[in-house]
Short mmCIF file of C-alpha atoms in Angstrom, two decimals:
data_model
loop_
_atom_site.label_atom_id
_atom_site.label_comp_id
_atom_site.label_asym_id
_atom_site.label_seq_id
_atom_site.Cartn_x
_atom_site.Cartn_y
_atom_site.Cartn_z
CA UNK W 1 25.35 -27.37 16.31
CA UNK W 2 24.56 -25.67 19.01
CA UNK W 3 21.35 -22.85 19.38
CA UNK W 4 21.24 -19.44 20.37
CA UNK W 5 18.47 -17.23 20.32
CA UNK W 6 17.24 -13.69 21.56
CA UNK W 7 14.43 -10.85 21.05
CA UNK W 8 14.51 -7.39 21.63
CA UNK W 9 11.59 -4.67 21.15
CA UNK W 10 12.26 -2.38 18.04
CA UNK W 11 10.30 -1.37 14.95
CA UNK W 12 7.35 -0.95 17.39
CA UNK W 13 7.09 -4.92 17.75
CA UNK W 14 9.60 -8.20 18.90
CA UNK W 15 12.19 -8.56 17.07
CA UNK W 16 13.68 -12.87 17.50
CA UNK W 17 16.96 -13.89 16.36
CA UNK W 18 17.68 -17.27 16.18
CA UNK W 19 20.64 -19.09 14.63
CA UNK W 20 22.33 -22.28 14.80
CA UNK W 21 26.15 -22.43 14.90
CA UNK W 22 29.16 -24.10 15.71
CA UNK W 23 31.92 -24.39 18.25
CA UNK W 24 31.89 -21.47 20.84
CA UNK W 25 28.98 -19.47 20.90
CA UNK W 26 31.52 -15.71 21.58
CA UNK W 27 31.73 -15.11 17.83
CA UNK W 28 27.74 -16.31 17.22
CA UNK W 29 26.65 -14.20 19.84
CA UNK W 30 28.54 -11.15 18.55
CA UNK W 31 27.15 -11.86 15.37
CA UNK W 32 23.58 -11.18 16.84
CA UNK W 33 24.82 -8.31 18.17
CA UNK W 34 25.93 -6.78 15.21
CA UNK W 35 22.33 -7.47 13.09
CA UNK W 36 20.50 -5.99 15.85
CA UNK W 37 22.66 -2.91 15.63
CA UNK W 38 21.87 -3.32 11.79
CA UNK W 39 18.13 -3.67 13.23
CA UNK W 40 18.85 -0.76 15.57
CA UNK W 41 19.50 1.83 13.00
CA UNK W 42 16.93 1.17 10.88
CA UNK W 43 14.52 2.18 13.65
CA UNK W 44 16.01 4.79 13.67
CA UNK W 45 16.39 6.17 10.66
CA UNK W 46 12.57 4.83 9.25
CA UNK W 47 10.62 4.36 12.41
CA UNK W 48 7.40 6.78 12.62
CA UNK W 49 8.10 6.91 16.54
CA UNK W 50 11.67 8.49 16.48
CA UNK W 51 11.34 12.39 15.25
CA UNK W 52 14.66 12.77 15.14
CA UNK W 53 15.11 10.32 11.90
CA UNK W 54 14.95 10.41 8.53
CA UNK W 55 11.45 10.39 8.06
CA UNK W 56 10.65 12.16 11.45
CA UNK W 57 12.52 15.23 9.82
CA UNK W 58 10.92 14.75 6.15
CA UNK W 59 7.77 15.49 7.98
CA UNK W 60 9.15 18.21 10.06
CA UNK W 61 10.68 19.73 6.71
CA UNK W 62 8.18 21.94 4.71
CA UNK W 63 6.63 20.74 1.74
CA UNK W 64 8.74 21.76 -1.09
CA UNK W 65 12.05 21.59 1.16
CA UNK W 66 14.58 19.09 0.37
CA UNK W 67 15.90 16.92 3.16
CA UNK W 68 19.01 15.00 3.01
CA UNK W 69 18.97 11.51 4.18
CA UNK W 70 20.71 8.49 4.94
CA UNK W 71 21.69 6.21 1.30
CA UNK W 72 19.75 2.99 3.39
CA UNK W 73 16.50 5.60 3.76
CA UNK W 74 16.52 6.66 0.13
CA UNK W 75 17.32 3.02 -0.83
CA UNK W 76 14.27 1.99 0.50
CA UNK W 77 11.93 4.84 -0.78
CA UNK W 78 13.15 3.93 -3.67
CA UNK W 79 12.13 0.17 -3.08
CA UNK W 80 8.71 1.60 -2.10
CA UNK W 81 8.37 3.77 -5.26
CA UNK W 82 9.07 0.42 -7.18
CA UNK W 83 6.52 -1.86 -5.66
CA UNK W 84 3.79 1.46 -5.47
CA UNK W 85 4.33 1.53 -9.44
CA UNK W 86 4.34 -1.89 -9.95
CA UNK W 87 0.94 -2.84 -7.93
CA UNK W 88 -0.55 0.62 -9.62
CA UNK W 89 -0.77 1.77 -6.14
CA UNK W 90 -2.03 -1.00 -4.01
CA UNK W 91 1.29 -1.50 -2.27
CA UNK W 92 1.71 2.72 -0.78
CA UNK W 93 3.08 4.13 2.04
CA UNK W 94 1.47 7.42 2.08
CA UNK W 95 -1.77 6.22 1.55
CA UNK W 96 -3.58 7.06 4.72
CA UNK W 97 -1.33 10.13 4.78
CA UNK W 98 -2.99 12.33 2.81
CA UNK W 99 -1.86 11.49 -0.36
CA UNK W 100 0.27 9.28 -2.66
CA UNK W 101 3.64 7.92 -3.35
CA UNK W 102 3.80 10.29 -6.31
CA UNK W 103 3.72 12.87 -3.47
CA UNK W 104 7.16 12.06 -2.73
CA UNK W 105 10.42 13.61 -4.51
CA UNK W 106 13.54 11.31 -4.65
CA UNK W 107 17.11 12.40 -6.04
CA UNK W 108 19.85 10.52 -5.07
CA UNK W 109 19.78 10.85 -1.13
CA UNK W 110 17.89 13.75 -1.12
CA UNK W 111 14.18 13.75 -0.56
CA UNK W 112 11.23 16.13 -0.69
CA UNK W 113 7.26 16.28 0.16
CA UNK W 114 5.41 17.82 -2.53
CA UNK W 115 2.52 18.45 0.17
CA UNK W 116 1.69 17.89 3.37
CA UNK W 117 1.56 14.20 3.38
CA UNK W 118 2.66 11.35 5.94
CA UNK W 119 4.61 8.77 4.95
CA UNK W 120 4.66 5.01 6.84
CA UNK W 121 7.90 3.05 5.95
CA UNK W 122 6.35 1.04 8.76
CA UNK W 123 6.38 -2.52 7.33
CA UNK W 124 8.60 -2.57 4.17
CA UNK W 125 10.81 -1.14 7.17
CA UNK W 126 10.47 -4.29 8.81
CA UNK W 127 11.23 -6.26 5.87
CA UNK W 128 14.18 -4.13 4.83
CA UNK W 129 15.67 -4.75 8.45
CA UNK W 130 15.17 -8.49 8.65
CA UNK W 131 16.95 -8.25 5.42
CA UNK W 132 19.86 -6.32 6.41
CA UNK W 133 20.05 -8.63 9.66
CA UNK W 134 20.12 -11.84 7.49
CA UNK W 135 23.31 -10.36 5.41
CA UNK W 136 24.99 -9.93 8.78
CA UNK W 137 24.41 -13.23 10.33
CA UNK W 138 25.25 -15.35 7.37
CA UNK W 139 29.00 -13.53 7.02
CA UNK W 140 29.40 -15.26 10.29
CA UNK W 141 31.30 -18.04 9.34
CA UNK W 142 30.19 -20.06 12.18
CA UNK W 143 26.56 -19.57 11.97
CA UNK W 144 25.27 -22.52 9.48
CA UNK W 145 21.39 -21.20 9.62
CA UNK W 146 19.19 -18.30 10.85
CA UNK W 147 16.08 -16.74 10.95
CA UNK W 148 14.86 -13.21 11.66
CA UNK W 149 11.33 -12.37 12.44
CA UNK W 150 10.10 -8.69 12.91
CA UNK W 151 7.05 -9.66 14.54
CA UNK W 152 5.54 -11.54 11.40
CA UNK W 153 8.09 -10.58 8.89
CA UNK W 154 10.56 -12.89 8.69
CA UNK W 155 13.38 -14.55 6.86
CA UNK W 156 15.09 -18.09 6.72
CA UNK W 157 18.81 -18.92 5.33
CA UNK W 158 20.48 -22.44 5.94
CA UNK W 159 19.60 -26.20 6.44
CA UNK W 160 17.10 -26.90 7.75
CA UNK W 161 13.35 -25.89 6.51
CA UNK W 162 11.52 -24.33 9.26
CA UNK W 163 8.06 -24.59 10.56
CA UNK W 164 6.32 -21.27 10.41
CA UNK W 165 2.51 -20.90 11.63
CA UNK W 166 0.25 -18.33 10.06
CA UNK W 167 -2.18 -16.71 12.37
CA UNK W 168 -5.87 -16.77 11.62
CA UNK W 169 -7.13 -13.30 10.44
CA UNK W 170 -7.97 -11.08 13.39
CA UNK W 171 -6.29 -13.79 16.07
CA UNK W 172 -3.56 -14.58 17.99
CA UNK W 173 -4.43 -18.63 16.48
CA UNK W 174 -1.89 -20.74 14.23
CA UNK W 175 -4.30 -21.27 11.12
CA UNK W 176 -2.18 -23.51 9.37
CA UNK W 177 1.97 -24.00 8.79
CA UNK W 178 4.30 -23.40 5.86
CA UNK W 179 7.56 -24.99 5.75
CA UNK W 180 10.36 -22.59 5.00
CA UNK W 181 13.80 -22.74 3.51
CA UNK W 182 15.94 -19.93 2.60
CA UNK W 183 13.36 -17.86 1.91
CA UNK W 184 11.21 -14.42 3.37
CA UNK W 185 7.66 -14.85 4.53
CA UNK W 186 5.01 -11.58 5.39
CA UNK W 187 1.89 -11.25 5.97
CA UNK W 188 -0.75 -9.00 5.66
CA UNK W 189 -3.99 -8.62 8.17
CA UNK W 190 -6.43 -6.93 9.98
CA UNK W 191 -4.80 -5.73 13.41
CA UNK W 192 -5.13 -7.59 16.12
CA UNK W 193 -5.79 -4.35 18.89
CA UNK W 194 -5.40 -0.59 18.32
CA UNK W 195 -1.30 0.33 18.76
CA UNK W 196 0.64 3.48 18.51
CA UNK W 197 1.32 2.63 14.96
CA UNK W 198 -0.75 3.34 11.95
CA UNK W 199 -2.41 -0.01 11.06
CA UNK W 200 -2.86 -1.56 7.71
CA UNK W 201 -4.26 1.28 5.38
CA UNK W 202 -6.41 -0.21 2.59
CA UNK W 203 -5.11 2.34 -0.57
CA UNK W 204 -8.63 2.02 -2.08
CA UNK W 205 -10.32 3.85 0.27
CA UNK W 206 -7.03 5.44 2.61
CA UNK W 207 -8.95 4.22 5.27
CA UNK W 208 -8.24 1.50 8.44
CA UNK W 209 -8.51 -2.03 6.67
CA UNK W 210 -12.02 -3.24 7.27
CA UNK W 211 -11.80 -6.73 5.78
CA UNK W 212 -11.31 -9.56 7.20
CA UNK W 213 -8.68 -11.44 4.81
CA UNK W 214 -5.10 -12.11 5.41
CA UNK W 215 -2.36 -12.76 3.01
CA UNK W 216 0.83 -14.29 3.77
CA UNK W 217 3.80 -14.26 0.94
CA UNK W 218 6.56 -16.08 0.63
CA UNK W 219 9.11 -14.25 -1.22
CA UNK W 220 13.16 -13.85 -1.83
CA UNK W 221 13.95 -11.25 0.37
CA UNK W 222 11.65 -9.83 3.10
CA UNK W 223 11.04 -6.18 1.79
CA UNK W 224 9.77 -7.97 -1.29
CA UNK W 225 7.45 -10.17 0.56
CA UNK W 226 6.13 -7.42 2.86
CA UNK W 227 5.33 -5.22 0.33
CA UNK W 228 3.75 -7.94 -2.02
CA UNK W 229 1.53 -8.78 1.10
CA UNK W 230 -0.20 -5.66 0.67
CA UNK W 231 -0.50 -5.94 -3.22
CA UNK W 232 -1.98 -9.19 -2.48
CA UNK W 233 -4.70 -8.03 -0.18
CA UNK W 234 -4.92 -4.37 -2.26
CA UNK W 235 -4.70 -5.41 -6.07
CA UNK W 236 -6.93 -6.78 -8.72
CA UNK W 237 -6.56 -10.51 -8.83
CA UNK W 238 -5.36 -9.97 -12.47
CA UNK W 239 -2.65 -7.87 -11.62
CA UNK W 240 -1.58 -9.21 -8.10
CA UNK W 241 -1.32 -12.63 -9.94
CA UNK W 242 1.26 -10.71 -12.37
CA UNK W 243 3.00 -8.94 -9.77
CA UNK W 244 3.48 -12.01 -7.50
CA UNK W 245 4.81 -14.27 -10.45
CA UNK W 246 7.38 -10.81 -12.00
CA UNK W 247 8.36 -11.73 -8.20
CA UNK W 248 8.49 -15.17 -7.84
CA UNK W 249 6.42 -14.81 -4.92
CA UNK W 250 3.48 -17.29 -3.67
CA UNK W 251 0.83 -16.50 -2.00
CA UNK W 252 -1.35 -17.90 0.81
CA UNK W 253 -4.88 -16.45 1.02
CA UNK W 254 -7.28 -16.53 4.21
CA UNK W 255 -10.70 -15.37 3.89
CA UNK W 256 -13.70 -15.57 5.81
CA UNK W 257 -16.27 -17.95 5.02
CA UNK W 258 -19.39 -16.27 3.98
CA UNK W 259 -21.41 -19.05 5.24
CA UNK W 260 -21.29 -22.65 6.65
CA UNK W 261 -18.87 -24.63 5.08
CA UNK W 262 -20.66 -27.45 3.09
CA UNK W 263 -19.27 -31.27 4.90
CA UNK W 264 -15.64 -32.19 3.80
CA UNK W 265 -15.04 -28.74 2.04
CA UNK W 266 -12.08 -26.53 3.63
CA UNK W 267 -13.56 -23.10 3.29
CA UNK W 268 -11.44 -20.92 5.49
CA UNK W 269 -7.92 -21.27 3.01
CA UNK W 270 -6.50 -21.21 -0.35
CA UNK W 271 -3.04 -21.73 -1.33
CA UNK W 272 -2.41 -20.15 -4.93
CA UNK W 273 1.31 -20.74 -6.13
CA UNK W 274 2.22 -18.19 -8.66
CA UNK W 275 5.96 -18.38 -9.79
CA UNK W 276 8.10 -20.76 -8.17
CA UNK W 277 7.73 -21.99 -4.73
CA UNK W 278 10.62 -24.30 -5.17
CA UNK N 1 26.60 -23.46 0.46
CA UNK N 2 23.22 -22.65 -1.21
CA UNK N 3 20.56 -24.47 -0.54
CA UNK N 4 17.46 -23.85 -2.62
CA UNK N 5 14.41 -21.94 -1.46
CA UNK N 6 11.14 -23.49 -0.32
CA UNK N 7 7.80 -22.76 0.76
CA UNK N 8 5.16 -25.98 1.64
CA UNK N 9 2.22 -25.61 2.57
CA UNK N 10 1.79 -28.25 5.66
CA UNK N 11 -1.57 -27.89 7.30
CA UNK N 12 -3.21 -27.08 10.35
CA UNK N 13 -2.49 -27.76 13.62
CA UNK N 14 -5.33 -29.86 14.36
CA UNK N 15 -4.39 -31.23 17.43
CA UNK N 16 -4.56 -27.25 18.30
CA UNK N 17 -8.75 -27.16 18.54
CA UNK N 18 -9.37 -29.77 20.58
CA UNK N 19 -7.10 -27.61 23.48
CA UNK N 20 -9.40 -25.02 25.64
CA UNK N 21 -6.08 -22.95 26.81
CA UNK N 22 -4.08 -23.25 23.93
CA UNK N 23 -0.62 -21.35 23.87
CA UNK N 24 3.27 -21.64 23.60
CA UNK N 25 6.09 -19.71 25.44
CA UNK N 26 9.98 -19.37 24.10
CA UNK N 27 12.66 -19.32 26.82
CA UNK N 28 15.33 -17.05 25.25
CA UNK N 29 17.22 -16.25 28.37
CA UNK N 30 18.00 -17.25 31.74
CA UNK N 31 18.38 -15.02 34.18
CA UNK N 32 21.84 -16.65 35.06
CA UNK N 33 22.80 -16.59 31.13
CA UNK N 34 21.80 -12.80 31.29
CA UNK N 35 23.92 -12.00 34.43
CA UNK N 36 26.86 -13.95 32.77
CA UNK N 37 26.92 -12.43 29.09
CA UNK N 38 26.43 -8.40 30.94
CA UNK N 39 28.16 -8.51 33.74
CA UNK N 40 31.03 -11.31 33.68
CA UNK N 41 33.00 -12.32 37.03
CA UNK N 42 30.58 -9.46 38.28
CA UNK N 43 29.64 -10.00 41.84
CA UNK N 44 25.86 -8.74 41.72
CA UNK N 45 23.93 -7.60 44.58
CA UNK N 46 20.24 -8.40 45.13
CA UNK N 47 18.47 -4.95 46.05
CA UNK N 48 15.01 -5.71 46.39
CA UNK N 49 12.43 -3.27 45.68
CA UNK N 50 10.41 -1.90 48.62
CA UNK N 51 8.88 1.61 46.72
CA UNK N 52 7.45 4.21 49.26
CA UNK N 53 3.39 5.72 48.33
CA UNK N 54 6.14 9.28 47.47
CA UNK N 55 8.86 7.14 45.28
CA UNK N 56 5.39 5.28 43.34
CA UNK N 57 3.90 8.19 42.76
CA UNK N 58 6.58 10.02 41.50
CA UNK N 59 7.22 7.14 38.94
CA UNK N 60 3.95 7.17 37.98
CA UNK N 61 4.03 11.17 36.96
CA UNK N 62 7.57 10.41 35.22
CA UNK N 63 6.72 7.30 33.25
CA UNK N 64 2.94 7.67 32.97
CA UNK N 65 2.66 4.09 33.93
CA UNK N 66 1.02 2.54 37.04
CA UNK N 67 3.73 2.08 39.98
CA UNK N 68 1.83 1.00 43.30
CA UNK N 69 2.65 -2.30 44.38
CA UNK N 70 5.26 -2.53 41.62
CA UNK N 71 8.14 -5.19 42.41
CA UNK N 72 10.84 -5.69 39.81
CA UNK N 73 14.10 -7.98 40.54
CA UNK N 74 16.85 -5.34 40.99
CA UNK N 75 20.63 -6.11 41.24
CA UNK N 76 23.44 -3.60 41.54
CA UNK N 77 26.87 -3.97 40.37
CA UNK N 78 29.85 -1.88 42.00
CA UNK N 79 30.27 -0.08 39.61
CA UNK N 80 26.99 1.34 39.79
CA UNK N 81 25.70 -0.45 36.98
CA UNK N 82 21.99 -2.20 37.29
CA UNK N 83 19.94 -5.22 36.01
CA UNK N 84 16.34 -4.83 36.57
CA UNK N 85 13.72 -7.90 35.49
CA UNK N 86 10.16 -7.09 35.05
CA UNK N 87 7.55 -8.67 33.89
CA UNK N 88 4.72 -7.53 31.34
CA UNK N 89 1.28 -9.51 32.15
CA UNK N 90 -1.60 -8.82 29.30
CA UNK N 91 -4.42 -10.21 28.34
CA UNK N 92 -2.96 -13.12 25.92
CA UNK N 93 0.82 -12.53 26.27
CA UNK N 94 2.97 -12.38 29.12
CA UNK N 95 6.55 -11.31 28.90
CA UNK N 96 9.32 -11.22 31.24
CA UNK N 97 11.87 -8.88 29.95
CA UNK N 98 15.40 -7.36 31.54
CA UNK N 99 16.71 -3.96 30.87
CA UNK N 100 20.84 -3.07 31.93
CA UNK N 101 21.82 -0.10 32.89
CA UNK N 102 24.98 1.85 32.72
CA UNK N 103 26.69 3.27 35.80
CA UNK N 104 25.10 6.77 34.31
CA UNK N 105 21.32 4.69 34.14
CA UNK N 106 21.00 4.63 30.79
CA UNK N 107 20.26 2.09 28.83
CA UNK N 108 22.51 -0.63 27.79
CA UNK N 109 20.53 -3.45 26.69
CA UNK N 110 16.89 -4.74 26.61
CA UNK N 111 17.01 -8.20 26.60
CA UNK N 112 13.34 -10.36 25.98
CA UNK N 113 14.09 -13.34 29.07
CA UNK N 114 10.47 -15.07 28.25
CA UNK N 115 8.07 -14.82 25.80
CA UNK N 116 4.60 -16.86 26.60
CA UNK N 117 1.34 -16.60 24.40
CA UNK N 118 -2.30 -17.71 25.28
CA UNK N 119 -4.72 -18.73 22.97
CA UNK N 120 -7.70 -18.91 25.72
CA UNK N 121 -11.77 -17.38 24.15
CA UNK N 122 -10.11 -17.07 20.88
CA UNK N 123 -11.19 -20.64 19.65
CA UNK N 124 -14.12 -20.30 17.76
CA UNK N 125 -15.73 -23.23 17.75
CA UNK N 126 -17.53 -25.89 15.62
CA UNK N 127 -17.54 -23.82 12.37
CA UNK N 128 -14.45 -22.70 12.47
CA UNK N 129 -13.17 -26.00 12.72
CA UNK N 130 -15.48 -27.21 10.16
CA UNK N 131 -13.03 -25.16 7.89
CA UNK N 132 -10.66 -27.81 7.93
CA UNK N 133 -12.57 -31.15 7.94
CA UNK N 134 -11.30 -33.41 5.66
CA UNK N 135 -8.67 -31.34 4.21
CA UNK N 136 -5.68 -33.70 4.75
CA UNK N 137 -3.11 -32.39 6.79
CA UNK N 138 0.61 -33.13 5.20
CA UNK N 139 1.78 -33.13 9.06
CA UNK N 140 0.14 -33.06 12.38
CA UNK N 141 1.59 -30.09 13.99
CA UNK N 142 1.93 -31.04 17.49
CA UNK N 143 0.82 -27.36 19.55
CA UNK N 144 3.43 -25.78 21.64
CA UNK N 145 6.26 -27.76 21.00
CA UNK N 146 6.18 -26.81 17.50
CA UNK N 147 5.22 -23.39 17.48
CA UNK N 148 8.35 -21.23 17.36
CA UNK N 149 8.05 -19.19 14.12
CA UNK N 150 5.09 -16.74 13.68
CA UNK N 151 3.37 -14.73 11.27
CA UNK N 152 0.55 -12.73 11.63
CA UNK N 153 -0.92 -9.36 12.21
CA UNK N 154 2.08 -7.45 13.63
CA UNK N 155 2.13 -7.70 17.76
CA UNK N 156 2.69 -4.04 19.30
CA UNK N 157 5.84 -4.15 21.92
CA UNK N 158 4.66 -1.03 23.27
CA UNK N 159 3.56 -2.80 26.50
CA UNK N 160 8.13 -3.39 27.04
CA UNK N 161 9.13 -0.03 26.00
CA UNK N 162 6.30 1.18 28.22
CA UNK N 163 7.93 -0.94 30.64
CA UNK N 164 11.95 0.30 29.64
CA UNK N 165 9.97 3.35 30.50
CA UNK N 166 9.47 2.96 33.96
CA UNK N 167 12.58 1.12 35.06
CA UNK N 168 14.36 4.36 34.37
CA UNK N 169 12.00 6.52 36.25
CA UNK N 170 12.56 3.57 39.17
CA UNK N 171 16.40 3.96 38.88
CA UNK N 172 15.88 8.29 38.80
CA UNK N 173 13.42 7.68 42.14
CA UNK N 174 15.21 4.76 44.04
CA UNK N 175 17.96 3.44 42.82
CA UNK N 176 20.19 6.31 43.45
CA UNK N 177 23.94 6.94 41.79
#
């Protein structure tokens, strides 16, 4: 088995492809081609820094107007309608926009504003493309394991488990590791420096997230596990716990120590399983 | 053949603390691997870049990025095509990246050649390590060797499109047709 591995800038952060395969590496490598075209194209349908998307001409469309888009960009409002409804709102992409996810009209492939609002695919986007790149890799028949990570959300198929390190909240530090098989990891946290992109938008207050937490979720698919990172920053405890487990998701908390540690007790982490984790 | 899903919880890198400088880097590409998958049984030219105060500045208005003393690795094919490496030096990352141009100068690929990450006045000290004291680690996670998978708070690649940005004002200003 031999390994091949690239990154390219899209979705506003690294994108890293790496897959294991056998034989010649022509057909491997042109399978990495193709799931960063499938990469490719969801920038830029969903991206909030290409205007001439799908979303770039929702919000150049009137509110009220109906806009037609692609079936991929109304699958995944869709998605986002379904995890908004399910969390009650803590998992919303308009939230910091100016409004809610019930602000949004879907029919089929056809999609309207019903006000002026702004509406951030920016991480289920993420998750939705490292899941579409994952389908296209493993049709390879010589590719025998992958894994796609859209700077932080990422997803594993194949032997063997990988090590995955979760950064402390607020730093560029490994805070502890997960070991990963066939499965989608995301995590949610307070942004490391100001970017061109809307940061994480805490749907309580539709302000900048102030807290200092970080969730990481390990989940089926990578849309799932993105959007369940917010819910598990965002919800009740009662109802994230629900969510996660309707899921199958765990969860990985981080939180700041309110004070000194007392000796021998691990403050800084908790690792709640809800559902199955294996 | 399905193999079953699996998340494990495995610890912290301990053996991370103790370092001052702390990092990792991921080699994705060669420069040689690059010049062989774009431009195969190519014969590339070398064309280093020597830009005049006019040709910076003029980059600088067209890219809105800093251009004075700016020396990328060019090479030309004859077909007019181009391979330009550059190199992206922040604070904690540094990234050495290649963008290939079409005979036309646009864009055929950005390729990520390096990717290196430094951990340096992040550490915080003795109570943040105190977080972990005797919590038994399932595996010591040896720093940089192990550290190839990531998550965190979403990195901005703004600083390489930035970057994409100016090595097409460079091949407008001085690279010619």
């Amino acid at each position: 088995m031999a390994r091949l591995t690239r990154a390219r800038p899209w979705l506003g952060t690294l994108v890293e492809i790496e897959v294991r395969h056998a034989r010649a590496e022509a057909p491997a490598l042109r399978a990495v081609e193709r799931a960063f075209a499938a990469i490719a194209r969801v920038h830029r349908l969903m991206s909030p820094l290409e205007p001439g998307g799908d979303l770039g001409r929702l919000h150049a469309a009137a509110p009220g107007r109906w806009v037609s888009v692609e079936a991929e960009t109304a699958a995944v409002l869709r998605a986002a309608r379904r995890f908004y409804r399910a969390s009650a709102g803590a998992f919303d992409p308009v939230a910091g926009g100016g409004g809610t996810m019930d602000d949004l009209e879907i029919r089929g492939r056809r999609v309207r504003r019903r006000r002026e609002v702004r509406v951030d695919l920016g991480g289920i986007a993420k998750g939705h493309a490292v899941d579409r790149a994952c389908a296209v890799l493993r049709r390879c028949p010589s590719i025998s394991s992958g894994i796609v990570n859209a700077g932080g959300d990422l997803r594993c198929f194949g032997a063997p488990a990988r090590l995955v390190h979760v950064r402390a909240p607020g730093t560029r530090m490994p805070a502890y590791a997960l070991r990963v098989r066939n499965a989608a990891l995301a995590t949610s946290a307070p942004a490391l420096a100001p970017g061109p992109l809307r940061g994480l938008v805490d749907p309580r207050s539709a302000r900048p997230y102030r807290g200092r937490a970080s969730a990481t979720v390990g989940a089926r698919t990578a849309i799932a596990a993105d959007a369940l990172a917010k819910v598990a920053l965002f919800a009740a405890p009662a109802l994230r716990d629900r969510v996660l487990r309707s899921y199958g998701a765990s969860l990985f908390l981080q939180s700041e120590a309110k004070k000194k540690p007392a000796p021998g007790e691990g403050a800084g982490l908790r690792a709640k399983r809800t559902g199955q984790s294996e | 053949m399905r193999h079953r899903s699996l998340i494990r919880f495995v610890g912290p890198p301990v053996a991370l603390v103790a370092a001052a400088h702390a990092g990792w880097a991921t080699v994705y590409l060669t420069v040689e691997e690059l010049q062989r998958q774009y431009f195969p049984g190519v014969k590339l030219r070398a064309t280093p870049v020597a830009l005049t105060p006019e040709q910076a500045k003029a980059i600088e208005k067209r890219a809105r990025a800093k251009a004075k003393g700016w020396r990328p690795d060019v090479w030309r094919a004859p077909d007019g095509s181009a391979l330009v490496v550059d190199r992206v030096l922040g604070k904690h990352e540094n990234i050495t990246y290649a963008v290939v141009l079409d005979p036309a100068g646009a864009v055929r690929a950005v390729e990520v050649l390096e990717y290196r990450e430094t951990y340096g006045g992040e550490i915080r000290g003795e109570r943040w390590r105190g977080q972990f004291r005797g919590k038994s680690a399932a595996a010591q996670v040896q720093l940089g060797k192990d550290i190839k998978n990531v998550s965190g708070a979403t990195l901005s690649c703004r600083h390489v499109t930035d970057g994409v940005r100016r090595v097409l004002a460079l091949r407008e200003v001085a690279l010619g047709g």
